[in-house]
Short mmCIF file of C-alpha atoms and ligand atoms in Angstrom, two decimals:
data_model
loop_
_atom_site.label_atom_id
_atom_site.label_comp_id
_atom_site.label_asym_id
_atom_site.label_seq_id
_atom_site.Cartn_x
_atom_site.Cartn_y
_atom_site.Cartn_z
CA MET A 3 107.71 126.92 77.11
CA ASP A 4 108.59 124.21 79.61
CA LEU A 5 105.45 123.43 81.64
CA GLU A 6 104.81 120.85 84.34
CA PRO A 7 101.46 119.53 85.64
CA ILE A 8 100.42 120.01 89.27
CA ILE A 9 97.79 117.43 90.17
CA GLY A 10 95.72 116.89 93.30
CA LEU A 11 92.89 114.43 93.81
CA GLU A 12 89.67 114.45 95.80
CA ILE A 13 88.45 110.91 96.17
CA HIS A 14 85.06 109.91 97.50
CA VAL A 15 84.80 106.40 98.92
CA GLN A 16 81.46 104.83 99.92
CA LEU A 17 81.76 103.08 103.27
CA LYS A 18 80.07 99.70 103.45
CA THR A 19 78.52 100.14 106.89
CA LYS A 20 75.25 98.31 107.55
CA SER A 21 73.21 101.47 107.99
CA LYS A 22 73.29 104.98 106.57
CA MET A 23 75.28 107.90 107.98
CA PHE A 24 72.61 109.62 110.09
CA CYS A 25 69.64 107.24 110.22
CA ALA A 26 68.92 103.53 110.64
CA CYS A 27 68.06 102.89 106.97
CA PRO A 28 70.04 100.02 105.43
CA ASN A 29 73.02 101.10 103.34
CA LEU A 30 71.99 99.14 100.27
CA PHE A 31 72.34 101.56 97.39
CA GLY A 32 72.47 99.72 94.08
CA LEU A 33 71.08 96.51 95.53
CA GLY A 34 67.41 97.15 96.31
CA GLU A 35 64.48 98.62 94.42
CA PRO A 36 64.78 102.43 94.14
CA ASN A 37 63.40 104.49 97.04
CA THR A 38 62.81 101.57 99.40
CA ALA A 39 65.63 102.32 101.89
CA ILE A 40 64.45 105.75 102.96
CA CYS A 41 63.01 107.42 106.07
CA PRO A 42 62.07 110.91 107.22
CA ILE A 43 65.67 111.60 108.32
CA CYS A 44 67.40 110.82 105.02
CA MET A 45 64.49 112.45 103.14
CA GLY A 46 65.17 115.64 105.08
CA TYR A 47 61.72 116.10 106.62
CA PRO A 48 61.45 119.05 108.99
CA GLY A 49 61.82 118.23 112.67
CA THR A 50 63.93 115.09 112.23
CA LEU A 51 67.25 114.66 114.01
CA PRO A 52 70.36 113.04 112.53
CA VAL A 53 72.21 110.48 114.68
CA PRO A 54 75.80 109.90 113.52
CA ASN A 55 76.88 106.37 112.62
CA GLN A 56 79.72 105.53 115.00
CA THR A 57 81.11 102.77 112.79
CA ALA A 58 81.44 105.17 109.86
CA ILE A 59 83.39 107.56 112.08
CA GLU A 60 85.68 104.80 113.37
CA TRP A 61 86.32 103.53 109.85
CA THR A 62 87.21 107.03 108.67
CA GLN A 63 89.65 107.28 111.56
CA ARG A 64 91.01 103.82 110.73
CA ALA A 65 91.61 104.98 107.15
CA GLY A 66 93.31 108.06 108.56
CA ALA A 67 95.60 105.94 110.73
CA ALA A 68 96.44 103.68 107.75
CA LEU A 69 97.22 106.72 105.59
CA ASN A 70 99.48 108.19 108.30
CA CYS A 71 97.20 111.10 109.16
CA GLN A 72 96.86 112.85 112.49
CA LEU A 73 93.56 111.84 114.02
CA ALA A 74 91.84 114.93 115.32
CA GLN A 75 90.96 115.09 119.00
CA HIS A 76 88.29 117.67 118.28
CA SER A 77 86.01 117.36 115.32
CA LYS A 78 82.52 118.31 114.15
CA PHE A 79 80.07 118.13 111.27
CA ASP A 80 79.04 121.15 109.22
CA ARG A 81 76.26 121.95 106.80
CA LYS A 82 77.23 122.63 103.20
CA HIS A 83 74.38 124.33 101.38
CA TYR A 84 73.39 124.00 97.79
CA PHE A 85 70.18 123.28 95.93
CA TYR A 86 69.73 120.20 93.79
CA PRO A 87 66.98 117.56 93.48
CA ASP A 88 69.32 114.86 94.78
CA LEU A 89 69.74 116.74 98.06
CA PRO A 90 66.37 116.78 99.81
CA LYS A 91 67.51 118.78 102.86
CA GLY A 92 68.96 121.59 100.75
CA TYR A 93 72.31 121.00 102.44
CA GLN A 94 74.78 118.17 102.82
CA ILE A 95 76.11 117.25 106.25
CA SER A 96 79.87 117.30 105.71
CA GLN A 97 82.95 118.57 107.54
CA TYR A 98 84.49 121.96 106.95
CA ASP A 99 87.35 123.10 109.17
CA GLN A 100 87.67 120.22 111.64
CA PRO A 101 87.79 116.96 109.70
CA PHE A 102 88.39 113.66 111.50
CA CYS A 103 91.87 113.29 109.92
CA VAL A 104 94.45 115.80 108.77
CA GLU A 105 97.77 115.68 106.91
CA GLY A 106 99.23 112.23 106.26
CA GLY A 107 100.37 110.55 103.08
CA ILE A 108 101.36 107.26 101.48
CA GLU A 109 104.12 105.91 99.31
CA ILE A 110 103.43 104.64 95.83
CA ILE A 111 105.72 102.78 93.46
CA VAL A 112 106.02 104.37 90.04
CA GLY A 113 108.28 102.32 87.80
CA ASP A 114 111.41 101.86 89.90
CA LYS A 115 110.83 104.98 91.98
CA THR A 116 109.08 105.36 95.32
CA ARG A 117 107.05 108.56 95.55
CA THR A 118 105.33 110.05 98.56
CA ILE A 119 101.92 111.61 97.98
CA ARG A 120 100.88 113.74 100.93
CA LEU A 121 97.31 114.15 102.07
CA GLU A 122 95.54 117.33 103.06
CA ARG A 123 92.68 115.75 105.00
CA ILE A 124 90.08 113.01 105.22
CA HIS A 125 86.56 113.95 106.15
CA LEU A 126 83.24 112.18 106.42
CA GLU A 127 79.98 113.28 104.85
CA GLU A 128 76.70 111.94 103.51
CA ASP A 129 76.20 111.03 99.87
CA ALA A 130 73.47 112.64 97.79
CA ALA A 131 70.70 110.69 96.04
CA LYS A 132 71.28 109.35 92.54
CA ASN A 133 69.80 111.19 89.55
CA THR A 134 69.22 109.31 86.32
CA HIS A 135 68.32 111.02 83.06
CA PRO A 136 66.88 108.28 80.82
CA ALA A 137 68.14 108.66 77.25
CA GLY A 138 65.71 110.57 75.04
CA SER A 139 63.42 111.52 77.91
CA ASN A 140 62.60 114.93 79.30
CA TYR A 141 62.49 113.88 82.94
CA THR A 142 64.88 112.83 85.69
CA LEU A 143 64.52 109.86 88.03
CA VAL A 144 65.83 110.18 91.57
CA ASP A 145 66.77 107.22 93.76
CA TYR A 146 66.94 108.39 97.38
CA ASN A 147 68.35 105.05 98.58
CA ARG A 148 71.78 106.64 98.19
CA ALA A 149 70.79 109.83 100.07
CA GLY A 150 72.50 109.89 103.43
CA THR A 151 74.85 106.95 102.86
CA PRO A 152 78.31 107.40 104.39
CA LEU A 153 80.94 108.88 102.13
CA MET A 154 84.57 109.37 103.06
CA GLU A 155 86.45 112.08 101.15
CA ILE A 156 90.22 111.92 100.83
CA VAL A 157 91.94 115.07 99.62
CA THR A 158 95.58 114.94 98.51
CA LYS A 159 98.06 117.77 98.38
CA PRO A 160 99.04 118.75 94.82
CA ASP A 161 101.98 116.33 94.91
CA ILE A 162 101.07 114.25 91.88
CA LYS A 163 103.26 114.88 88.88
CA SER A 164 101.74 112.82 86.08
CA PRO A 165 98.50 111.11 84.98
CA LEU A 166 100.20 107.75 85.59
CA GLU A 167 101.00 108.69 89.20
CA ALA A 168 97.37 109.70 89.69
CA LYS A 169 96.22 106.30 88.50
CA ILE A 170 98.72 104.40 90.65
CA PHE A 171 97.75 106.45 93.72
CA MET A 172 94.07 105.61 93.18
CA GLN A 173 94.85 101.92 92.74
CA GLU A 174 96.88 101.89 95.94
CA LEU A 175 94.06 103.63 97.78
CA GLN A 176 91.60 101.02 96.52
CA LYS A 177 93.83 98.23 97.81
CA ILE A 178 94.13 99.95 101.19
CA THR A 179 90.40 100.48 101.68
CA ARG A 180 89.86 96.81 100.78
CA ALA A 181 92.56 95.69 103.21
CA LEU A 182 90.88 97.83 105.90
CA ASP A 183 87.59 96.14 105.00
CA ILE A 184 85.73 99.46 104.98
CA SER A 185 84.78 99.67 101.29
CA ASP A 186 84.93 97.54 98.17
CA ALA A 187 85.91 100.75 96.37
CA ASP A 188 84.73 99.45 93.01
CA MET A 189 84.96 102.42 90.64
CA GLU A 190 82.54 100.95 88.10
CA LYS A 191 79.88 100.73 90.79
CA GLY A 192 80.57 104.29 91.90
CA GLN A 193 81.89 103.10 95.27
CA MET A 194 85.02 105.14 94.60
CA ARG A 195 84.79 108.36 92.57
CA CYS A 196 87.49 110.81 91.69
CA ASP A 197 87.60 114.56 91.13
CA ALA A 198 90.99 115.49 89.69
CA ASN A 199 92.43 119.01 90.00
CA ILE A 200 95.07 120.03 87.55
CA SER A 201 96.96 123.16 86.63
CA LEU A 202 100.20 123.80 84.78
CA ARG A 203 103.10 125.96 85.78
CA GLU A 204 106.47 126.86 84.37
CA LYS A 205 109.13 124.43 85.47
CA GLY A 206 111.30 125.82 88.25
CA LYS A 207 108.76 128.47 89.28
CA SER A 208 106.64 128.18 92.40
CA GLN A 209 103.63 130.32 91.44
CA LEU A 210 100.43 128.31 91.08
CA HIS A 211 97.69 129.20 88.59
CA PRO A 212 93.89 128.67 88.69
CA LYS A 213 93.14 125.00 88.41
CA THR A 214 90.65 122.95 86.48
CA GLU A 215 88.61 120.39 88.36
CA ILE A 216 87.58 117.31 86.37
CA LYS A 217 84.47 115.95 88.10
CA ASN A 218 83.40 112.41 88.86
CA VAL A 219 85.76 110.31 86.81
CA ASN A 220 84.78 106.68 87.26
CA SER A 221 87.65 104.43 86.23
CA PHE A 222 91.40 104.30 86.76
CA ARG A 223 91.99 104.43 83.03
CA PHE A 224 89.74 107.46 82.58
CA VAL A 225 91.52 109.36 85.37
CA GLU A 226 94.77 108.85 83.51
CA ARG A 227 93.28 109.75 80.11
CA ALA A 228 91.29 112.77 81.33
CA LEU A 229 94.43 114.24 82.93
CA ALA A 230 96.54 113.57 79.83
CA TYR A 231 93.89 115.31 77.72
CA GLU A 232 93.80 118.27 80.12
CA ILE A 233 97.59 118.67 80.00
CA GLU A 234 97.41 118.94 76.23
CA ARG A 235 94.45 121.33 76.29
CA GLN A 236 95.95 123.61 78.92
CA THR A 237 99.34 123.63 77.22
CA LYS A 238 97.64 125.03 74.10
CA ILE A 239 95.93 127.74 76.19
CA TRP A 240 99.26 128.69 77.76
CA GLU A 241 100.91 128.88 74.37
CA GLU A 242 98.10 130.94 72.82
CA SER A 243 97.12 133.28 75.65
CA GLY A 244 99.10 132.55 78.79
CA PRO A 245 97.96 130.95 82.06
CA PRO A 246 94.20 130.63 82.75
CA THR A 247 92.75 133.38 84.93
CA GLN A 248 89.90 131.56 86.63
CA LEU A 249 88.93 128.23 88.14
CA SER A 250 86.93 125.94 85.92
CA THR A 251 85.00 122.72 86.26
CA ARG A 252 84.93 120.14 83.50
CA GLY A 253 83.42 116.73 82.90
CA TYR A 254 85.05 113.81 81.14
CA ASP A 255 83.45 112.21 78.10
CA SER A 256 84.96 108.75 77.98
CA LYS A 257 83.52 107.94 74.53
CA GLN A 258 85.21 110.88 72.85
CA GLY A 259 88.15 110.94 75.27
CA ILE A 260 87.75 114.66 75.94
CA THR A 261 86.93 116.95 78.84
CA TYR A 262 84.20 119.58 78.46
CA GLU A 263 83.27 122.78 80.27
CA GLN A 264 80.63 122.41 83.00
CA ARG A 265 80.30 125.45 85.22
CA THR A 266 82.45 127.86 87.13
CA LYS A 267 83.25 126.38 90.51
CA GLU A 268 81.66 127.79 93.66
CA GLU A 269 83.99 129.18 96.28
CA ALA A 270 83.60 127.87 99.84
CA ALA A 271 81.69 131.04 100.79
CA ASP A 272 78.94 130.16 98.31
CA TYR A 273 78.15 127.04 100.28
CA ARG A 274 77.45 129.01 103.48
CA TYR A 275 79.10 126.41 105.67
CA PHE A 276 78.13 126.49 109.33
CA PRO A 277 78.39 123.96 112.19
CA GLU A 278 75.64 121.32 112.15
CA PRO A 279 73.51 122.41 115.11
CA ASP A 280 71.84 119.01 115.57
CA ILE A 281 75.06 117.05 116.16
CA PRO A 282 77.29 117.96 119.10
CA PRO A 283 81.02 118.24 118.37
CA PHE A 284 83.27 115.26 119.11
CA ASP A 285 86.10 114.93 121.60
CA PHE A 286 88.31 111.88 121.30
CA SER A 287 90.79 110.86 123.97
CA GLU A 288 94.31 109.66 123.15
CA GLU A 289 93.13 106.30 124.38
CA ASP A 290 90.17 106.17 121.94
CA LEU A 291 92.40 107.11 119.05
CA GLY A 292 95.09 104.64 120.15
CA LYS A 293 92.52 101.85 120.02
CA ILE A 294 91.56 102.86 116.47
CA LYS A 295 95.21 102.75 115.40
CA MET A 296 95.46 99.19 116.71
CA THR A 297 92.78 98.08 114.23
CA VAL A 298 94.92 98.89 111.18
CA PRO A 299 96.04 95.62 109.56
CA GLU A 300 99.16 95.04 107.49
CA LEU A 301 98.89 97.27 104.42
CA PRO A 302 99.06 96.03 100.83
CA LEU A 303 102.58 97.19 99.94
CA ALA A 304 104.01 95.63 103.11
CA LYS A 305 102.05 92.45 102.49
CA GLN A 306 103.22 92.35 98.89
CA ALA A 307 106.85 92.61 99.98
CA ARG A 308 106.37 89.88 102.59
CA PHE A 309 104.66 87.51 100.11
CA ILE A 310 107.54 87.92 97.66
CA ASP A 311 110.50 88.00 100.08
CA GLN A 312 109.35 85.60 102.79
CA LEU A 313 106.81 83.29 101.17
CA GLY A 314 108.47 83.17 97.77
CA THR A 315 105.58 84.12 95.47
CA THR A 316 106.25 85.90 92.21
CA HIS A 317 105.51 89.61 91.95
CA GLU A 318 102.48 88.81 89.78
CA GLN A 319 101.08 86.23 92.22
CA ALA A 320 101.52 88.61 95.15
CA LEU A 321 99.64 91.40 93.35
CA LEU A 322 96.73 89.15 92.41
CA LEU A 323 96.46 87.56 95.84
CA ILE A 324 96.50 90.76 97.86
CA ALA A 325 93.90 92.33 95.58
CA ASN A 326 91.45 90.12 97.44
CA ASN A 327 91.53 89.81 101.23
CA SER A 328 89.81 86.46 101.26
CA LEU A 329 92.20 84.90 98.77
CA ALA A 330 95.24 86.38 100.50
CA ASN A 331 94.12 85.09 103.90
CA PHE A 332 93.34 81.68 102.50
CA PHE A 333 96.73 81.56 100.79
CA GLU A 334 98.50 82.40 104.05
CA ASP A 335 96.60 79.66 105.86
CA VAL A 336 97.52 77.16 103.14
CA VAL A 337 101.19 78.18 103.36
CA SER A 338 101.25 77.62 107.10
CA GLU A 339 99.66 74.18 106.55
CA ILE A 340 102.32 73.36 103.96
CA GLN A 341 105.05 74.42 106.38
CA GLN A 342 103.66 72.00 108.97
CA LEU A 343 103.01 69.16 106.58
CA ASP A 344 106.10 67.11 107.26
CA ASN A 345 104.60 64.40 109.46
CA ASP A 346 104.19 60.63 109.70
CA GLU A 347 102.22 60.33 106.51
CA VAL A 348 103.95 62.82 104.23
CA THR A 349 107.58 63.74 103.93
CA ILE A 350 108.29 67.27 102.77
CA MET A 351 111.90 68.32 102.39
CA PRO A 352 112.65 71.96 103.26
CA LYS A 353 113.63 72.63 99.64
CA GLU A 354 110.21 71.44 98.49
CA VAL A 355 108.32 74.08 100.46
CA GLY A 356 109.07 76.81 97.89
CA PRO A 357 107.73 74.90 94.86
CA LEU A 358 104.69 73.78 96.90
CA VAL A 359 103.87 77.35 97.90
CA SER A 360 104.21 78.49 94.31
CA LEU A 361 101.93 75.66 93.14
CA ALA A 362 99.43 76.57 95.87
CA ALA A 363 99.42 80.21 94.74
CA ASN A 364 98.78 79.15 91.15
CA PHE A 365 95.96 76.85 92.15
CA ILE A 366 94.28 79.44 94.35
CA LEU A 367 94.45 82.11 91.66
CA ARG A 368 93.32 79.74 88.94
CA TYR A 369 90.56 77.73 90.59
CA LEU A 370 89.23 79.57 93.62
CA LYS A 371 88.44 82.59 91.46
CA ASN A 372 85.94 80.37 89.64
CA TYR A 373 83.76 80.39 92.72
CA PRO A 374 82.14 83.84 92.67
CA PRO A 375 81.41 84.07 96.41
CA TYR A 376 85.10 84.11 97.27
CA LEU A 377 85.79 87.08 95.07
CA GLY A 378 84.32 89.50 97.55
CA ASN A 379 86.34 91.26 100.15
CA ASN A 380 83.88 90.76 102.96
CA GLN A 381 85.05 88.78 105.92
CA SER A 382 81.83 86.79 105.69
CA ASP A 383 82.66 85.62 102.17
CA GLN A 384 85.20 83.24 103.57
CA ALA A 385 82.50 81.25 105.28
CA ALA A 386 81.28 80.28 101.81
CA LEU A 387 84.50 78.38 101.20
CA LEU A 388 84.04 74.77 102.25
CA ILE A 389 87.60 73.82 101.32
CA SER A 390 89.77 73.95 104.42
CA PRO A 391 93.34 75.22 104.13
CA ALA A 392 94.59 71.84 105.45
CA ASN A 393 92.70 69.90 102.77
CA PHE A 394 93.82 72.33 100.11
CA ALA A 395 97.46 71.87 101.17
CA GLU A 396 97.03 68.10 101.00
CA LEU A 397 95.70 68.35 97.48
CA ILE A 398 98.66 70.52 96.44
CA VAL A 399 101.05 67.86 97.75
CA LEU A 400 99.22 65.15 95.78
CA VAL A 401 99.55 67.20 92.59
CA TYR A 402 103.19 68.01 93.36
CA GLN A 403 103.96 64.33 93.89
CA ASN A 404 102.18 63.44 90.63
CA LYS A 405 99.60 61.32 92.40
CA ILE A 406 96.90 63.10 90.45
CA ASN A 407 97.16 65.37 87.43
CA LYS A 408 96.01 68.98 87.26
CA ASP A 409 92.76 68.29 85.42
CA SER A 410 91.74 65.74 88.02
CA ALA A 411 92.76 68.16 90.75
CA ALA A 412 90.24 70.67 89.39
CA LYS A 413 87.52 68.02 89.65
CA VAL A 414 88.62 67.17 93.18
CA LEU A 415 88.47 70.85 94.16
CA THR A 416 84.91 71.16 92.89
CA GLU A 417 83.97 68.09 94.91
CA MET A 418 85.83 69.37 98.00
CA GLN A 419 83.82 72.59 97.79
CA ARG A 420 80.56 70.68 97.30
CA THR A 421 81.05 68.26 100.18
CA GLY A 422 83.68 69.81 102.42
CA GLY A 423 85.52 66.47 102.18
CA ASP A 424 89.24 65.73 102.11
CA PRO A 425 91.10 65.02 98.87
CA ASP A 426 92.18 61.44 99.67
CA HIS A 427 88.63 60.20 100.05
CA ILE A 428 87.34 62.15 97.08
CA ILE A 429 90.09 60.83 94.83
CA GLU A 430 89.25 57.34 95.95
CA ASN A 431 85.52 57.83 95.45
CA LEU A 432 85.94 59.41 92.04
CA ASN A 433 88.64 56.91 91.09
CA LEU A 434 90.96 59.71 89.97
CA ALA A 435 94.33 58.45 91.21
CA GLN A 436 96.92 58.93 88.53
CA VAL A 437 97.86 55.90 86.46
CA SER A 438 101.52 56.38 87.10
CA LYS A 439 102.95 52.91 87.31
CA SER A 440 104.85 52.37 84.07
CA ALA A 441 103.64 48.79 83.88
CA ASP A 442 99.98 49.90 83.76
CA LEU A 443 100.66 52.71 81.35
CA GLU A 444 102.65 50.53 79.01
CA GLN A 445 99.63 48.32 78.47
CA TYR A 446 97.58 51.29 77.30
CA ILE A 447 100.46 52.52 75.17
CA SER A 448 101.01 49.29 73.29
CA ALA A 449 97.26 49.00 72.72
CA VAL A 450 97.17 52.49 71.20
CA ILE A 451 100.22 51.80 69.04
CA GLN A 452 98.63 48.63 67.69
CA ALA A 453 95.32 50.34 67.00
CA ASN A 454 96.90 53.23 65.04
CA PRO A 455 99.45 51.85 62.56
CA ASP A 456 98.86 54.73 60.12
CA VAL A 457 99.63 57.38 62.75
CA VAL A 458 102.71 55.46 63.85
CA ALA A 459 103.88 55.38 60.21
CA LYS A 460 103.59 59.19 60.04
CA ILE A 461 105.68 59.59 63.18
CA VAL A 462 108.32 57.21 61.88
CA ALA A 463 108.35 59.25 58.65
CA GLY A 464 109.27 62.30 60.75
CA LYS A 465 105.87 63.95 61.32
CA SER A 466 106.37 64.44 65.04
CA GLY A 467 103.14 66.46 65.48
CA ALA A 468 101.21 63.20 65.24
CA MET A 469 102.67 62.26 68.61
CA GLN A 470 100.11 64.54 70.25
CA TYR A 471 97.32 62.49 68.73
CA LEU A 472 98.69 59.27 70.20
CA THR A 473 99.17 60.92 73.61
CA GLY A 474 95.54 62.01 73.46
CA GLN A 475 94.44 58.47 72.67
CA VAL A 476 96.34 57.07 75.66
CA MET A 477 94.95 59.80 77.95
CA ALA A 478 91.44 58.90 76.78
CA ARG A 479 91.97 55.24 77.57
CA THR A 480 93.19 56.12 81.09
CA GLN A 481 90.16 58.42 81.42
CA GLY A 482 92.48 61.36 81.90
CA LYS A 483 94.26 59.84 84.84
CA ALA A 484 97.77 59.71 83.39
CA ASN A 485 100.34 62.45 83.33
CA PRO A 486 100.57 63.59 79.68
CA GLN A 487 104.32 64.23 79.87
CA ASP A 488 104.90 60.67 81.11
CA VAL A 489 102.72 59.31 78.35
CA THR A 490 104.61 61.17 75.64
CA ARG A 491 107.93 60.07 77.08
CA LEU A 492 106.89 56.41 77.28
CA LEU A 493 105.35 56.59 73.78
CA LYS A 494 108.64 57.85 72.37
CA GLU A 495 110.53 55.09 74.13
CA ALA A 496 108.11 52.47 72.84
CA LEU A 497 108.36 53.75 69.25
CA GLU A 498 112.14 53.85 69.37
CA LYS A 499 112.26 50.17 70.22
ZN1 ZN B 15 66.92 106.98 106.40
MN1 MN B 16 82.56 115.74 99.02
#
């Protein structure tokens, strides 16, 4: 039997607003002591009134605009009822038939193909509290800090054709939410969680069969593996007894790499949805929605193409840089400094700009990642960087022109971050300028040759590996300030004499 998978995803993304969705409690889940960021509203006390968080709504609409959705002019919240200890009100405020965003879709790159994955909707809701079942205990701990935090849910159409496509879609979505600066979407921290729906059907036929929903998968790799496992499992069922007859819900056990039966899924009617009576419906004007659309920045795939085609980074560099807003912005600032560098003091030929940009990208990816504060995607993280783009560009030119070597450059960077100073002064203060004049170097070289007659004898006898030892000795005498390639070259010349 020739079967094909039909996959759709429901992805929950925690929004990083300052306060919760319907109250003024700080949105700090995972950071503070349990049950410290709570109030009568998010604890569901009778008589309290929810007040919607306008930023969370705008961010959901911004995501909708970025994902090419229609932004609804009329929208409302609804109550979705179910009973569970993590849901103190006995219902979740969510959206049923009038979400903030409908339709839409994005392109993803799968191998050498571009695929469009359409969206069904994006709605906004509140998260539940967090239950923890300590191993070996017979009780459950509940942290209500997460209760009532804003949660955006993105639902795709069943357009995904393979586990790999599901993973790539999720990764693209993560990049987009980071570029929009609305969520860090870290799956390990539960900031982005995926429910994957999958069914099989006979190739060429259009009839769909009851699907299986795999709940709460928490890494890209697990999404791919859980779906691959499900394809195998369902194929066996088809072969043994034909298509499944009812919906099912399964969990994923990442240790064993298997999915397991959880419960039969409720239908919408079981949730008794009805309009949230405490929050009036929303009307948005074309003008309001137009303003939201203006806040959408350049998206990752477009930025990636621009970095490669216009700035001349490699594919790899572009991917790493745009994974982090702060690094990408810093890189762009450095590039524009490099492009303006040709002045009275420095001469940069147009053909040198490319290699300088590439060197800058390498340095940013290699060294700035060592400073944890810059790894975040918050706008505010950039303030922690004391190295200005202009100073960074100057340093890159000094390395490019061999005025200092790469090891010294790392020291200079550390000092630039500590003091906010410029590289010229720091190099002078630390006495790191490269010993590059041949005359100076030759003195060190002849001293090393004289001090190591036995090593020289080995080299003369053909054991060229010993050359590294001599190079090391010269580098040590210059206190690391020479260029190792120059040293080796001059050593060879000296020995050939
Ligand atoms: Zn609260
Ligand atoms: Mn949901």
